[in-house]
Tab-separated table of C-alpha atoms and ligand atoms in Angstrom:
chain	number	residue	atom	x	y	z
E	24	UNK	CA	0.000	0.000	0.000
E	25	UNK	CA	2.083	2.678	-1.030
E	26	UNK	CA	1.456	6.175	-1.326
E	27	UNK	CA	3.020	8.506	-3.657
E	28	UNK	CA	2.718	12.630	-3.252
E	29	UNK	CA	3.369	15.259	-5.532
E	30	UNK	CA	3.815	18.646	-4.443
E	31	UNK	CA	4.981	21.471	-7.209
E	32	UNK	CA	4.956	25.120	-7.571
E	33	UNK	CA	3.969	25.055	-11.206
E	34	UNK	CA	-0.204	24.396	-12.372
E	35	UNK	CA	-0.444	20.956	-13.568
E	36	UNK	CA	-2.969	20.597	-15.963
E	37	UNK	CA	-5.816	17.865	-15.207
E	38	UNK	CA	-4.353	15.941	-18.243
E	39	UNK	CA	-1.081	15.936	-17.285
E	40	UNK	CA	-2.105	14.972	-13.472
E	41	UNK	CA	-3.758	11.953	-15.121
E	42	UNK	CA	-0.981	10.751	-17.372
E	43	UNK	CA	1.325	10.861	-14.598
E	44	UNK	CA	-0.878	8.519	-12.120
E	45	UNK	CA	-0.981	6.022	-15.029
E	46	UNK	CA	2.705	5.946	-15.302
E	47	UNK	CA	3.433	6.066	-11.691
E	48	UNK	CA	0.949	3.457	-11.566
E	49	UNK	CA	3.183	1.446	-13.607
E	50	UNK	CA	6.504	2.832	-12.373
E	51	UNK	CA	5.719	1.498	-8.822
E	52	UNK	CA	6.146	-2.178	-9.751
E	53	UNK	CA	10.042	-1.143	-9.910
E	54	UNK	CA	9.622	-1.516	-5.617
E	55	UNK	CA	9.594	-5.375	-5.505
E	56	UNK	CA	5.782	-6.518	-4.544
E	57	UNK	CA	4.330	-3.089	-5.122
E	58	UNK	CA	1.974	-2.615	-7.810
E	59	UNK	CA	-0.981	-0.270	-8.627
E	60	UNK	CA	-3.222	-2.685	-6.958
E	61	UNK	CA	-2.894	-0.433	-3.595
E	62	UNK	CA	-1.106	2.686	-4.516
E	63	UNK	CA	-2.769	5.622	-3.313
E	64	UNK	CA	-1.694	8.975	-5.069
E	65	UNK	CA	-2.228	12.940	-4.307
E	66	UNK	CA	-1.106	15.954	-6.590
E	67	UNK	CA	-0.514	19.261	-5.301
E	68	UNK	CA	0.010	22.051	-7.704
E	69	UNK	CA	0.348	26.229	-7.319
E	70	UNK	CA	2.207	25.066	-4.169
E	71	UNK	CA	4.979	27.537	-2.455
E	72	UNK	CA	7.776	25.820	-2.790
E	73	UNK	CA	11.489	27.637	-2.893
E	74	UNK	CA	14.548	25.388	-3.394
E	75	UNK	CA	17.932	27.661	-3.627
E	76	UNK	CA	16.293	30.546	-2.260
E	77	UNK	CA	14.243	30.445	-5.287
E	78	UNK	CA	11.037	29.707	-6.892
E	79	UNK	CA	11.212	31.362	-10.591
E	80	UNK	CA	11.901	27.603	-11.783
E	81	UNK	CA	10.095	24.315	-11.442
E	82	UNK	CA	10.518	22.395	-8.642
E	83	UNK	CA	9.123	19.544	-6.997
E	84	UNK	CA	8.944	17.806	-4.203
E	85	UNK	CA	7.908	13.943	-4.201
E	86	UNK	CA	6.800	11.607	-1.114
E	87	UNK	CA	6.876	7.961	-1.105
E	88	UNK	CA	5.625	5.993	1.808
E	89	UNK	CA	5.539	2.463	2.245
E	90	UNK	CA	4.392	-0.574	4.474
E	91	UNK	CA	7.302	-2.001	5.026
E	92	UNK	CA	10.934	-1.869	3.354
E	93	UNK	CA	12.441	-1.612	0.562
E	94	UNK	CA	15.934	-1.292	-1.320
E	95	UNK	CA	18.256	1.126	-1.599
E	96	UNK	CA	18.682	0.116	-5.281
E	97	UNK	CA	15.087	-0.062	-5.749
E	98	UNK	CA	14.305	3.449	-4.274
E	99	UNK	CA	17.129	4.460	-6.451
E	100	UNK	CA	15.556	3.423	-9.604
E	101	UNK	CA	12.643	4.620	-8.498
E	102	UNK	CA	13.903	8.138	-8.035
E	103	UNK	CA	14.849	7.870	-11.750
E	104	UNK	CA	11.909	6.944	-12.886
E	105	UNK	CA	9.936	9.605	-11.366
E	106	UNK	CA	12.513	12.138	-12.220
E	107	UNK	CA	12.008	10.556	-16.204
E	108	UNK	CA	8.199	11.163	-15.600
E	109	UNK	CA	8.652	14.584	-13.798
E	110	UNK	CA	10.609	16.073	-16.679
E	111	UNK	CA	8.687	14.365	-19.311
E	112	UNK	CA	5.167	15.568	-18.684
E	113	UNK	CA	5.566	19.157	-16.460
E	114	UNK	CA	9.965	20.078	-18.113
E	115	UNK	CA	10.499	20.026	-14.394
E	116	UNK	CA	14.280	19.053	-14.410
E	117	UNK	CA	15.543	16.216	-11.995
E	118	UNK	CA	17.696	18.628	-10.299
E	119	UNK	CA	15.178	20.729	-9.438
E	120	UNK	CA	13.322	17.762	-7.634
E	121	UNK	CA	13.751	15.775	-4.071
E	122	UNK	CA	12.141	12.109	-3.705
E	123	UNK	CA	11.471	10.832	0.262
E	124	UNK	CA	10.965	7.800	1.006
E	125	UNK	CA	9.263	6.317	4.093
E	126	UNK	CA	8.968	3.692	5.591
E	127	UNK	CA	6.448	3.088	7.581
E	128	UNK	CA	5.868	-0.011	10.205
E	129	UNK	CA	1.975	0.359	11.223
E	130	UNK	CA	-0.019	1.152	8.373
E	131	UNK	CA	-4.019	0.946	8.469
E	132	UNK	CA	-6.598	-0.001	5.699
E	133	UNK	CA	-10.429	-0.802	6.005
E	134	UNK	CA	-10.701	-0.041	10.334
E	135	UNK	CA	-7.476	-1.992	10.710
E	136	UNK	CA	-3.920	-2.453	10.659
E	137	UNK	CA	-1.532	-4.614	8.813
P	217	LIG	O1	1.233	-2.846	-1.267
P	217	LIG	C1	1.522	-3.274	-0.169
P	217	LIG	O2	2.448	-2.822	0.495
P	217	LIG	C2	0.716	-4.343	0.440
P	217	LIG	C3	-0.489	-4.797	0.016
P	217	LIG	C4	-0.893	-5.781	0.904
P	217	LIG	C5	-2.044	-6.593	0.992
P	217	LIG	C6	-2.146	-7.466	2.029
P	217	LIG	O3	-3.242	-8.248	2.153
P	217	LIG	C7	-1.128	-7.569	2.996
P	217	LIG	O4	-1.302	-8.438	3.983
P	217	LIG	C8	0.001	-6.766	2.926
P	217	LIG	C9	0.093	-5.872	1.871
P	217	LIG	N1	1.073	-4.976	1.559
């Protein structure tokens, strides 16, 4: 049950918003018995964001939670990835972008907990 948010301080257009959950949809199967099955997704646009003191470019920032672990390779590629589907679909360059990850030991679904 992951759960993927992105934050960014440029518009992003409803169509955009959507291809981007279909290809982080996919892109989420890169975390080893992830899929789309339970990924939950939020997009934040207009947002204030400043990295460098600045906000005259686009930036994002990116939040990936997780029940349970992961690797450090597959957050890695991961981080690509996003950063391929980032610059692909809003020009927001990778280095203008952080990805978190989380992991996170008690996670609840339907009035319980895994
Ligand atoms: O996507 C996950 O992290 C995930 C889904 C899922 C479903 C389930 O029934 C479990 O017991 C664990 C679990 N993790």
């Amino acid at each position: 049950m992951p759960y993927i948010s992105t934050k960014t301080n440029i518009t992003i257009p409803k169509e955009k918003e959507v291809k981007i959950k279909e290809r982080l949809g996919k892109a989420i199967s890169i975390l080893p018995g992830k899929s789309e099955n339970w990924l939950m997704l939020s997009f934040e646009g207009d947002s204030s964001l400043y990295f460098q003191g600045k906000s005259d470019k686009p930036i994002a920032f990116v939040e990936v939670k997780l029940f349970g672990k992961s690797s450090a390779e597959a957050y890695s590629k991961l981080t690509s990835e996003i950063s391929v589907i980032l610059k692909e679909e809003l020009s927001i360059d990778p280095g203008q972008i952080y990805v978190k990850y989380e992991e996170v030991s008690n996670w609840g679904y339907n009035g319980n907990n895994f």
